[in-house]
mmCIF file of C-alpha atoms in Angstrom:
data_model
loop_
_atom_site.group_PDB
_atom_site.id
_atom_site.type_symbol
_atom_site.label_atom_id
_atom_site.label_comp_id
_atom_site.label_asym_id
_atom_site.label_seq_id
_atom_site.Cartn_x
_atom_site.Cartn_y
_atom_site.Cartn_z
ATOM 1 C CA MET A 895 13.295 -20.085 17.955
ATOM 2 C CA SER A 896 12.392 -23.572 16.246
ATOM 3 C CA HIS A 897 9.220 -23.964 14.300
ATOM 4 C CA ASP A 898 7.841 -25.753 16.925
ATOM 5 C CA ALA A 899 8.534 -23.429 19.384
ATOM 6 C CA ALA A 900 6.972 -20.900 17.439
ATOM 7 C CA ALA A 901 3.990 -22.605 17.343
ATOM 8 C CA ARG A 902 3.553 -22.805 20.657
ATOM 9 C CA HIS A 903 4.254 -19.092 21.270
ATOM 10 C CA PRO A 904 1.539 -17.443 22.293
ATOM 11 C CA VAL A 905 0.008 -14.775 20.375
ATOM 12 C CA ALA A 906 -1.355 -11.590 21.614
ATOM 13 C CA THR A 907 -4.421 -10.174 19.698
ATOM 14 C CA PRO A 908 -4.936 -6.419 18.795
ATOM 15 C CA GLN A 909 -6.524 -5.499 22.146
ATOM 16 C CA ASP A 910 -3.832 -6.728 23.740
ATOM 17 C CA ALA A 911 -1.306 -4.619 22.163
ATOM 18 C CA GLY A 912 -3.168 -1.552 23.152
ATOM 19 C CA GLY A 913 -5.420 -1.172 19.927
ATOM 20 C CA GLU A 914 -2.665 -0.522 17.782
ATOM 21 C CA GLU A 915 -3.020 -1.517 13.951
ATOM 22 C CA GLY A 916 -0.319 -2.738 11.583
ATOM 23 C CA GLY A 917 0.200 0.974 10.116
ATOM 24 C CA ASP A 918 1.425 0.888 6.164
ATOM 25 C CA HIS A 919 4.408 -1.402 6.548
ATOM 26 C CA PRO A 920 4.465 -5.200 5.858
ATOM 27 C CA SER A 921 6.303 -6.065 9.137
ATOM 28 C CA GLY A 922 3.883 -3.723 11.234
ATOM 29 C CA GLY A 923 6.557 -1.739 12.694
ATOM 30 C CA ARG A 924 6.554 -1.651 16.622
ATOM 31 C CA ALA A 925 2.820 -3.005 16.297
ATOM 32 C CA SER A 926 4.184 -5.890 15.403
ATOM 33 C CA PHE A 927 6.451 -6.497 18.197
ATOM 34 C CA GLU A 928 3.475 -5.868 20.539
ATOM 35 C CA LEU A 929 1.083 -8.005 18.216
ATOM 36 C CA PHE A 930 3.624 -11.101 18.579
ATOM 37 C CA GLY A 931 4.219 -10.781 22.371
ATOM 38 C CA GLY A 932 7.652 -8.706 21.586
ATOM 39 C CA ASP A 933 9.611 -11.853 20.985
ATOM 40 C CA CYS A 934 8.208 -14.364 18.561
ATOM 41 C CA ARG A 935 11.753 -14.706 16.582
ATOM 42 C CA PHE A 936 10.515 -17.032 14.134
ATOM 43 C CA CYS A 937 8.030 -13.899 13.172
ATOM 44 C CA GLU A 938 10.326 -11.280 13.633
ATOM 45 C CA MET A 939 13.303 -12.808 11.763
ATOM 46 C CA THR A 940 12.122 -14.581 8.688
ATOM 47 C CA ARG A 941 8.397 -12.306 8.281
ATOM 48 C CA GLN A 942 7.261 -15.513 6.657
ATOM 49 C CA HIS A 943 4.920 -15.749 9.443
ATOM 50 C CA HIS A 944 4.081 -19.069 11.421
ATOM 51 C CA PRO A 945 1.155 -20.321 10.761
ATOM 52 C CA GLN A 946 -0.329 -20.266 14.210
ATOM 53 C CA CYS A 947 0.422 -16.123 14.556
ATOM 54 C CA ALA A 948 -2.384 -13.672 13.894
ATOM 55 C CA ARG A 949 -0.659 -11.835 11.170
ATOM 56 C CA ARG A 950 -0.605 -13.649 7.784
ATOM 57 C CA LEU A 951 0.437 -11.352 4.920
ATOM 58 C CA PRO A 952 -1.388 -11.713 1.380
ATOM 59 C CA LYS A 953 0.917 -13.296 -1.062
ATOM 60 C CA ARG A 954 -0.467 -10.624 -3.486
ATOM 61 C CA ILE A 955 -1.980 -7.056 -3.378
ATOM 62 C CA ILE A 956 -3.613 -6.393 -6.966
ATOM 63 C CA LEU A 957 -4.544 -3.003 -7.669
ATOM 64 C CA VAL A 958 -7.236 -2.920 -10.774
ATOM 65 C CA ARG A 959 -8.564 0.261 -12.740
ATOM 66 C CA HIS A 960 -12.022 -0.110 -14.221
ATOM 67 C CA GLY A 961 -12.815 -1.028 -17.625
ATOM 68 C CA GLU A 962 -13.189 1.449 -20.371
ATOM 69 C CA SER A 963 -16.770 3.944 -19.146
ATOM 70 C CA GLN A 964 -19.376 6.266 -20.578
ATOM 71 C CA GLY A 965 -17.274 8.656 -19.336
ATOM 72 C CA ASN A 966 -14.122 7.561 -20.845
ATOM 73 C CA LEU A 967 -15.434 7.668 -24.402
ATOM 74 C CA ASP A 968 -17.805 10.814 -24.252
ATOM 75 C CA MET A 969 -17.148 13.507 -21.848
ATOM 76 C CA SER A 970 -20.339 14.725 -21.812
ATOM 77 C CA ALA A 971 -22.006 12.038 -19.922
ATOM 78 C CA TYR A 972 -20.842 14.018 -16.926
ATOM 79 C CA THR A 973 -23.148 16.730 -17.604
ATOM 80 C CA THR A 974 -26.513 14.797 -16.928
ATOM 81 C CA THR A 975 -25.145 11.253 -14.911
ATOM 82 C CA PRO A 976 -23.622 11.637 -11.491
ATOM 83 C CA ASP A 977 -20.038 10.118 -11.566
ATOM 84 C CA TYR A 978 -20.705 7.609 -9.550
ATOM 85 C CA ARG A 979 -23.394 6.375 -11.590
ATOM 86 C CA ILE A 980 -21.427 6.230 -14.933
ATOM 87 C CA PRO A 981 -21.990 2.690 -16.512
ATOM 88 C CA LEU A 982 -19.327 0.738 -18.101
ATOM 89 C CA THR A 983 -19.326 0.204 -22.058
ATOM 90 C CA ALA A 984 -19.666 -3.095 -23.648
ATOM 91 C CA LEU A 985 -16.148 -2.884 -24.576
ATOM 92 C CA GLY A 986 -14.875 -1.825 -20.785
ATOM 93 C CA ALA A 987 -17.188 -5.075 -20.005
ATOM 94 C CA GLU A 988 -15.054 -7.287 -22.254
ATOM 95 C CA GLN A 989 -12.283 -6.077 -21.271
ATOM 96 C CA ALA A 990 -12.825 -6.622 -17.186
ATOM 97 C CA ARG A 991 -13.620 -10.254 -18.427
ATOM 98 C CA ALA A 992 -10.084 -10.338 -20.018
ATOM 99 C CA ALA A 993 -8.627 -8.661 -16.701
ATOM 100 C CA GLY A 994 -10.224 -11.547 -14.793
ATOM 101 C CA ARG A 995 -8.530 -13.907 -16.308
ATOM 102 C CA GLY A 996 -5.401 -12.354 -16.049
ATOM 103 C CA ILE A 997 -5.319 -11.806 -12.633
ATOM 104 C CA ARG A 998 -6.448 -15.735 -12.389
ATOM 105 C CA ASP A 999 -3.529 -16.787 -14.598
ATOM 106 C CA VAL A 1000 -1.611 -14.727 -12.223
ATOM 107 C CA VAL A 1001 -2.488 -15.867 -8.530
ATOM 108 C CA ALA A 1002 -2.998 -19.354 -9.891
ATOM 109 C CA SER A 1003 0.582 -19.764 -11.645
ATOM 110 C CA GLY A 1004 2.184 -21.279 -8.506
ATOM 111 C CA GLY A 1005 -0.577 -24.218 -8.050
ATOM 112 C CA GLY A 1006 -1.628 -25.358 -4.839
ATOM 113 C CA ASN A 1007 -4.305 -23.953 -2.457
ATOM 114 C CA TRP A 1008 -5.075 -20.245 -3.521
ATOM 115 C CA LYS A 1009 -8.118 -17.865 -2.666
ATOM 116 C CA VAL A 1010 -9.179 -14.314 -3.509
ATOM 117 C CA TYR A 1011 -10.556 -11.658 -1.624
ATOM 118 C CA PHE A 1012 -11.854 -8.447 -3.456
ATOM 119 C CA TYR A 1013 -12.396 -4.623 -2.305
ATOM 120 C CA VAL A 1014 -14.448 -2.654 -4.488
ATOM 121 C CA SER A 1015 -15.294 1.133 -4.898
ATOM 122 C CA PRO A 1016 -19.057 1.393 -4.925
ATOM 123 C CA TYR A 1017 -19.047 3.305 -8.399
ATOM 124 C CA ALA A 1018 -20.855 1.693 -11.065
ATOM 125 C CA ARG A 1019 -18.357 0.958 -13.231
ATOM 126 C CA THR A 1020 -16.253 -0.826 -10.776
ATOM 127 C CA ARG A 1021 -18.951 -2.513 -9.259
ATOM 128 C CA ALA A 1022 -19.580 -3.704 -12.495
ATOM 129 C CA THR A 1023 -16.018 -4.612 -13.654
ATOM 130 C CA LEU A 1024 -15.727 -6.436 -10.002
ATOM 131 C CA ARG A 1025 -18.676 -8.857 -11.686
ATOM 132 C CA GLU A 1026 -16.843 -9.594 -14.812
ATOM 133 C CA ILE A 1027 -13.945 -10.181 -13.312
ATOM 134 C CA GLY A 1028 -15.534 -12.391 -10.846
ATOM 135 C CA CYS A 1029 -16.928 -14.207 -14.017
ATOM 136 C CA ALA A 1030 -13.014 -15.818 -13.852
ATOM 137 C CA PHE A 1031 -12.894 -17.715 -10.864
ATOM 138 C CA PRO A 1032 -14.832 -20.466 -8.956
ATOM 139 C CA ARG A 1033 -16.816 -19.549 -5.998
ATOM 140 C CA ASP A 1034 -14.975 -21.676 -3.667
ATOM 141 C CA ARG A 1035 -11.663 -19.854 -4.716
ATOM 142 C CA ILE A 1036 -13.256 -16.397 -3.510
ATOM 143 C CA ILE A 1037 -13.385 -16.200 0.212
ATOM 144 C CA GLY A 1038 -15.314 -12.725 0.105
ATOM 145 C CA ALA A 1039 -16.016 -9.093 -1.502
ATOM 146 C CA ARG A 1040 -16.049 -5.699 -0.100
ATOM 147 C CA GLU A 1041 -17.320 -2.121 -0.905
ATOM 148 C CA GLU A 1042 -14.923 0.080 0.593
ATOM 149 C CA CYS A 1043 -16.195 3.687 -0.052
ATOM 150 C CA ARG A 1044 -12.764 4.980 0.634
ATOM 151 C CA VAL A 1045 -10.959 3.403 -2.495
ATOM 152 C CA ARG A 1046 -13.425 5.286 -4.433
ATOM 153 C CA GLU A 1047 -12.718 7.942 -7.743
ATOM 154 C CA GLN A 1048 -11.176 11.363 -7.134
ATOM 155 C CA ASP A 1049 -13.918 14.241 -6.551
ATOM 156 C CA PHE A 1050 -14.620 16.286 -9.178
ATOM 157 C CA GLY A 1051 -17.782 17.913 -8.101
ATOM 158 C CA ASN A 1052 -21.469 16.850 -8.406
ATOM 159 C CA PHE A 1053 -22.470 17.555 -12.225
ATOM 160 C CA GLN A 1054 -19.440 18.425 -14.521
ATOM 161 C CA VAL A 1055 -19.885 21.114 -17.339
ATOM 162 C CA GLU A 1056 -17.222 19.767 -19.991
ATOM 163 C CA GLU A 1057 -15.913 23.077 -21.104
ATOM 164 C CA ARG A 1058 -15.497 24.227 -17.299
ATOM 165 C CA MET A 1059 -13.918 20.989 -16.946
ATOM 166 C CA ARG A 1060 -11.414 21.078 -19.585
ATOM 167 C CA ALA A 1061 -10.349 24.498 -18.672
ATOM 168 C CA VAL A 1062 -9.830 22.979 -14.842
ATOM 169 C CA LYS A 1063 -7.702 19.892 -16.503
ATOM 170 C CA GLU A 1064 -5.922 22.109 -17.928
ATOM 171 C CA THR A 1065 -4.698 24.315 -14.666
ATOM 172 C CA ARG A 1066 -4.285 21.400 -13.039
ATOM 173 C CA GLN A 1067 -1.805 20.188 -15.530
ATOM 174 C CA ARG A 1068 -0.145 23.530 -14.542
ATOM 175 C CA PHE A 1069 -0.159 23.549 -11.230
ATOM 176 C CA GLY A 1070 0.221 20.307 -10.575
ATOM 177 C CA ARG A 1071 -1.841 16.914 -10.288
ATOM 178 C CA PHE A 1072 -1.388 16.411 -6.441
ATOM 179 C CA PHE A 1073 -1.947 19.401 -4.830
ATOM 180 C CA PHE A 1074 -4.575 20.683 -7.426
ATOM 181 C CA ARG A 1075 -7.965 20.860 -5.623
ATOM 182 C CA PHE A 1076 -11.255 20.872 -8.330
ATOM 183 C CA PRO A 1077 -13.711 23.290 -7.301
ATOM 184 C CA GLU A 1078 -16.239 21.357 -4.891
ATOM 185 C CA GLY A 1079 -14.033 18.386 -5.320
ATOM 186 C CA GLU A 1080 -10.773 16.906 -4.304
ATOM 187 C CA SER A 1081 -7.140 16.716 -4.914
ATOM 188 C CA ALA A 1082 -4.888 13.795 -4.806
ATOM 189 C CA ALA A 1083 -3.454 14.757 -1.362
ATOM 190 C CA ASP A 1084 -7.430 14.506 -0.044
ATOM 191 C CA VAL A 1085 -7.137 11.408 -1.853
ATOM 192 C CA PHE A 1086 -3.853 10.181 0.015
ATOM 193 C CA ASP A 1087 -5.784 11.076 3.332
ATOM 194 C CA ARG A 1088 -8.497 8.716 3.026
ATOM 195 C CA VAL A 1089 -6.238 5.866 1.060
ATOM 196 C CA ALA A 1090 -3.904 6.189 4.110
ATOM 197 C CA SER A 1091 -7.412 5.347 6.684
ATOM 198 C CA PHE A 1092 -8.279 2.421 4.361
ATOM 199 C CA LEU A 1093 -4.765 1.080 4.865
ATOM 200 C CA GLU A 1094 -5.108 0.936 8.243
ATOM 201 C CA SER A 1095 -8.509 -0.796 8.067
ATOM 202 C CA LEU A 1096 -6.817 -3.485 5.843
ATOM 203 C CA TRP A 1097 -4.001 -4.263 8.218
ATOM 204 C CA ARG A 1098 -6.725 -4.420 10.745
ATOM 205 C CA ASP A 1099 -8.348 -7.401 8.619
ATOM 206 C CA ILE A 1100 -5.097 -8.811 8.105
ATOM 207 C CA ASP A 1101 -3.979 -8.646 11.617
ATOM 208 C CA MET A 1102 -7.777 -10.439 12.870
ATOM 209 C CA GLY A 1103 -7.919 -12.419 10.760
ATOM 210 C CA ARG A 1104 -10.671 -11.730 8.524
ATOM 211 C CA LEU A 1105 -9.234 -12.444 5.206
ATOM 212 C CA ASP A 1106 -8.332 -16.058 5.715
ATOM 213 C CA GLN A 1107 -9.256 -18.781 7.904
ATOM 214 C CA ASP A 1108 -7.438 -21.480 6.210
ATOM 215 C CA PRO A 1109 -3.437 -21.716 7.331
ATOM 216 C CA SER A 1110 -2.791 -23.736 3.913
ATOM 217 C CA CYS A 1111 -4.748 -21.009 1.731
ATOM 218 C CA GLU A 1112 -2.500 -18.773 -0.317
ATOM 219 C CA THR A 1113 -4.450 -15.329 -0.237
ATOM 220 C CA ASN A 1114 -4.413 -12.804 -2.976
ATOM 221 C CA LEU A 1115 -6.311 -9.507 -2.364
ATOM 222 C CA VAL A 1116 -7.978 -7.736 -5.615
ATOM 223 C CA ILE A 1117 -8.830 -3.511 -4.927
ATOM 224 C CA VAL A 1118 -10.798 -2.666 -8.043
ATOM 225 C CA SER A 1119 -10.721 1.315 -8.209
ATOM 226 C CA HIS A 1120 -9.563 3.987 -10.403
ATOM 227 C CA GLY A 1121 -6.729 5.485 -12.013
ATOM 228 C CA LEU A 1122 -5.172 8.184 -9.679
ATOM 229 C CA THR A 1123 -6.576 6.102 -6.369
ATOM 230 C CA SER A 1124 -4.813 3.544 -6.907
ATOM 231 C CA ARG A 1125 -1.356 5.152 -8.190
ATOM 232 C CA VAL A 1126 -1.993 7.122 -4.519
ATOM 233 C CA PHE A 1127 -2.540 3.705 -2.939
ATOM 234 C CA LEU A 1128 0.814 2.667 -4.308
ATOM 235 C CA MET A 1129 2.829 6.217 -3.342
ATOM 236 C CA LYS A 1130 1.050 5.758 0.182
ATOM 237 C CA TRP A 1131 2.566 2.050 0.641
ATOM 238 C CA PHE A 1132 6.210 2.754 -0.867
ATOM 239 C CA LYS A 1133 6.329 6.011 0.666
ATOM 240 C CA TRP A 1134 6.702 7.936 -2.684
ATOM 241 C CA THR A 1135 7.625 11.520 -2.651
ATOM 242 C CA VAL A 1136 4.778 13.939 -4.424
ATOM 243 C CA ASP A 1137 7.442 14.560 -7.444
ATOM 244 C CA GLN A 1138 7.721 10.451 -7.836
ATOM 245 C CA PHE A 1139 4.111 10.364 -8.047
ATOM 246 C CA GLU A 1140 4.040 13.244 -10.820
ATOM 247 C CA ARG A 1141 6.373 11.119 -12.759
ATOM 248 C CA LEU A 1142 3.561 8.233 -12.949
ATOM 249 C CA ASN A 1143 1.434 7.745 -15.952
ATOM 250 C CA ASN A 1144 -2.261 6.455 -15.083
ATOM 251 C CA PHE A 1145 -3.224 2.915 -15.964
ATOM 252 C CA GLU A 1146 -4.948 2.257 -18.760
ATOM 253 C CA ASN A 1147 -8.850 0.562 -18.336
ATOM 254 C CA CYS A 1148 -8.232 -2.662 -16.478
ATOM 255 C CA GLU A 1149 -4.882 -2.326 -16.434
ATOM 256 C CA PHE A 1150 -3.490 -4.152 -12.842
ATOM 257 C CA ARG A 1151 -0.298 -3.766 -10.781
ATOM 258 C CA VAL A 1152 0.830 -6.904 -8.843
ATOM 259 C CA MET A 1153 2.222 -6.167 -5.133
ATOM 260 C CA GLN A 1154 3.814 -9.653 -4.416
ATOM 261 C CA LEU A 1155 5.727 -10.764 -1.273
ATOM 262 C CA GLY A 1156 9.419 -11.312 -2.622
ATOM 263 C CA PRO A 1157 11.198 -14.279 -0.358
ATOM 264 C CA GLY A 1158 12.782 -11.339 2.041
ATOM 265 C CA GLY A 1159 9.094 -10.452 2.812
ATOM 266 C CA GLU A 1160 8.527 -7.196 1.853
ATOM 267 C CA TYR A 1161 6.116 -6.299 -1.270
ATOM 268 C CA SER A 1162 7.542 -5.633 -4.600
ATOM 269 C CA LEU A 1163 6.441 -4.458 -8.363
ATOM 270 C CA LEU A 1164 9.520 -6.401 -9.709
ATOM 271 C CA VAL A 1165 8.350 -9.911 -8.348
ATOM 272 C CA HIS A 1166 5.780 -9.501 -11.416
ATOM 273 C CA HIS A 1167 6.203 -6.706 -13.390
ATOM 274 C CA THR A 1168 9.470 -5.932 -16.013
ATOM 275 C CA LYS A 1169 11.937 -2.769 -15.207
ATOM 276 C CA GLU A 1170 11.065 -2.093 -18.364
ATOM 277 C CA GLU A 1171 7.473 -2.143 -17.230
ATOM 278 C CA LEU A 1172 7.815 0.121 -14.738
ATOM 279 C CA GLU A 1173 10.411 2.589 -16.630
ATOM 280 C CA GLN A 1174 7.320 2.781 -19.154
ATOM 281 C CA TRP A 1175 4.955 3.704 -16.501
ATOM 282 C CA GLY A 1176 7.332 6.533 -15.212
ATOM 283 C CA MET A 1177 9.200 5.480 -12.346
ATOM 284 C CA SER A 1178 12.604 6.546 -11.612
ATOM 285 C CA ARG A 1179 15.839 4.627 -11.078
ATOM 286 C CA GLU A 1180 15.759 4.862 -7.881
ATOM 287 C CA MET A 1181 12.202 4.274 -7.354
ATOM 288 C CA ILE A 1182 13.077 0.965 -9.639
ATOM 289 C CA ALA A 1183 16.297 -0.145 -7.350
ATOM 290 C CA ASP A 1184 13.786 0.538 -4.428
ATOM 291 C CA GLN A 1185 11.382 -2.252 -5.962
ATOM 292 C CA GLN A 1186 14.663 -4.399 -6.826
ATOM 293 C CA TRP A 1187 15.743 -4.509 -3.150
ATOM 294 C CA ARG A 1188 12.136 -4.842 -1.741
ATOM 295 C CA ALA A 1189 12.190 -8.335 -4.249
ATOM 296 C CA SER A 1190 15.147 -9.658 -3.009
ATOM 297 C CA THR A 1191 15.947 -12.005 -0.146
ATOM 298 C CA ASN A 1192 17.914 -9.134 1.860
ATOM 299 C CA ARG A 1193 16.259 -7.440 4.866
ATOM 300 C CA ARG A 1194 17.431 -3.830 6.158
ATOM 301 C CA SER A 1195 16.485 -1.977 8.829
ATOM 302 C CA TRP A 1196 13.696 0.778 9.258
ATOM 303 C CA ALA A 1197 16.407 3.417 9.104
ATOM 304 C CA GLN A 1198 17.863 2.249 6.133
ATOM 305 C CA GLU A 1199 14.138 2.063 4.471
ATOM 306 C CA CYS A 1200 13.342 5.426 5.271
ATOM 307 C CA SER A 1201 16.320 6.452 3.833
ATOM 308 C CA SER A 1202 16.132 4.736 0.764
ATOM 309 C CA PHE A 1203 15.286 7.805 -1.117
ATOM 310 C CA ILE A 1204 17.297 10.316 0.710
ATOM 311 C CA ASP A 1205 18.811 11.296 -2.683
ATOM 312 C CA SER A 1206 15.703 13.396 -3.435
ATOM 313 C CA PHE A 1207 16.361 15.318 -0.292
ATOM 314 C CA PHE A 1208 19.588 16.746 -0.253
ATOM 315 C CA ASP A 1209 22.409 17.589 -2.991
ATOM 316 C CA ASP A 1210 25.432 15.544 -2.934
ATOM 317 C CA PRO A 1211 25.285 13.690 0.218
ATOM 318 C CA LYS A 1212 28.544 12.719 2.252
ATOM 319 C CA ASP A 1213 29.010 9.657 2.791
ATOM 320 C CA SER A 1214 30.285 10.020 6.244
ATOM 321 C CA GLU A 1215 31.349 12.381 8.724
ATOM 322 C CA SER A 1216 35.234 11.748 7.856
ATOM 323 C CA SER A 1217 34.861 12.232 4.171
ATOM 324 C CA SER A 1218 32.956 15.754 4.939
ATOM 325 C CA GLU A 1219 36.167 16.196 7.654
ATOM 326 C CA GLU A 1220 38.537 15.611 4.987
ATOM 327 C CA GLU A 1221 37.394 17.892 2.376
ATOM 328 C CA GLU A 1222 37.303 20.925 4.964
ATOM 329 C CA GLU A 1223 40.886 19.968 5.489
ATOM 330 C CA LYS A 1224 41.551 20.320 1.712
ATOM 331 C CA GLU A 1225 39.643 23.360 1.626
ATOM 332 C CA ASN A 1226 41.679 24.861 4.753
ATOM 333 C CA GLY A 1227 45.063 23.781 3.070
ATOM 334 C CA LYS A 1228 44.150 25.689 -0.414
ATOM 335 C CA ILE A 1229 43.266 29.036 1.986
ATOM 336 C CA ASP A 1230 46.994 28.517 3.999
ATOM 337 C CA GLU A 1231 48.721 28.197 0.353
ATOM 338 C CA LEU A 1232 46.861 31.667 -0.886
ATOM 339 C CA ASP A 1233 47.978 33.105 2.406
#
């Protein structure tokens, strides 16, 4: 289908598609085919969706951890102040302003017409971080901002007794960070479930055109959140295993990760970040190889993507059925010789 034909192609609404959402994959899976009426060839083949189509993918999704908080500086703050009310320190506010300038430089690097849309955790330290980040952006570059409760910090319980929390966190290190649930709080697995729900809403916002009304504008999403929540977001998006999640270090205060669309229509951390950065963060060679593919122009099928980490599940998997048969014949030959 030509560009002109694509422009004339009628686009179904999500309601027409049976209320399905795009899920957690940039191509949207089956719902994407339904959304585009089943045969929008320009969109389906290139993933660089035509401006007339309902889904226009953001150029970048940027995850930012909040600046230094009073709790980062002194754990005793949690004994008198609820976690969600812990404020930024003066250094944290300075870090947030610097992060804002850094993010602006990233999104403005290609020039042209660009804008940003913000999601923010409802905690005091993330909202304060967003206010400082916002100082770096002219008002006409900001599409909007939304408080999103599902990207809040992992719940550690209510008021925290310092010595007890130290002992609990030591236990978590032995048990494993992903499945360990804090007494009266959450595990990282619980955070994963609510982040998965947020991703469904995020794709609905994209499908409904809520984030960008100008087809000539390059949209950038910035999610101001917390260290563990940001890692869980990336885990869900890139389908990392629990073991792969456990490898990763926490973000530093106001450190950010940039997921950027590659020429093949997939988001990758390697478009902006270097292999060395990802290695230092804790990513394995297998995880980096997957990011490298996502940053390239080559497309692969859904089945191929689902098997991208196949070596994580099987010991020495055979390349093909024939190779297994050949090895079996060799083994049978050895037995015959012994007989």
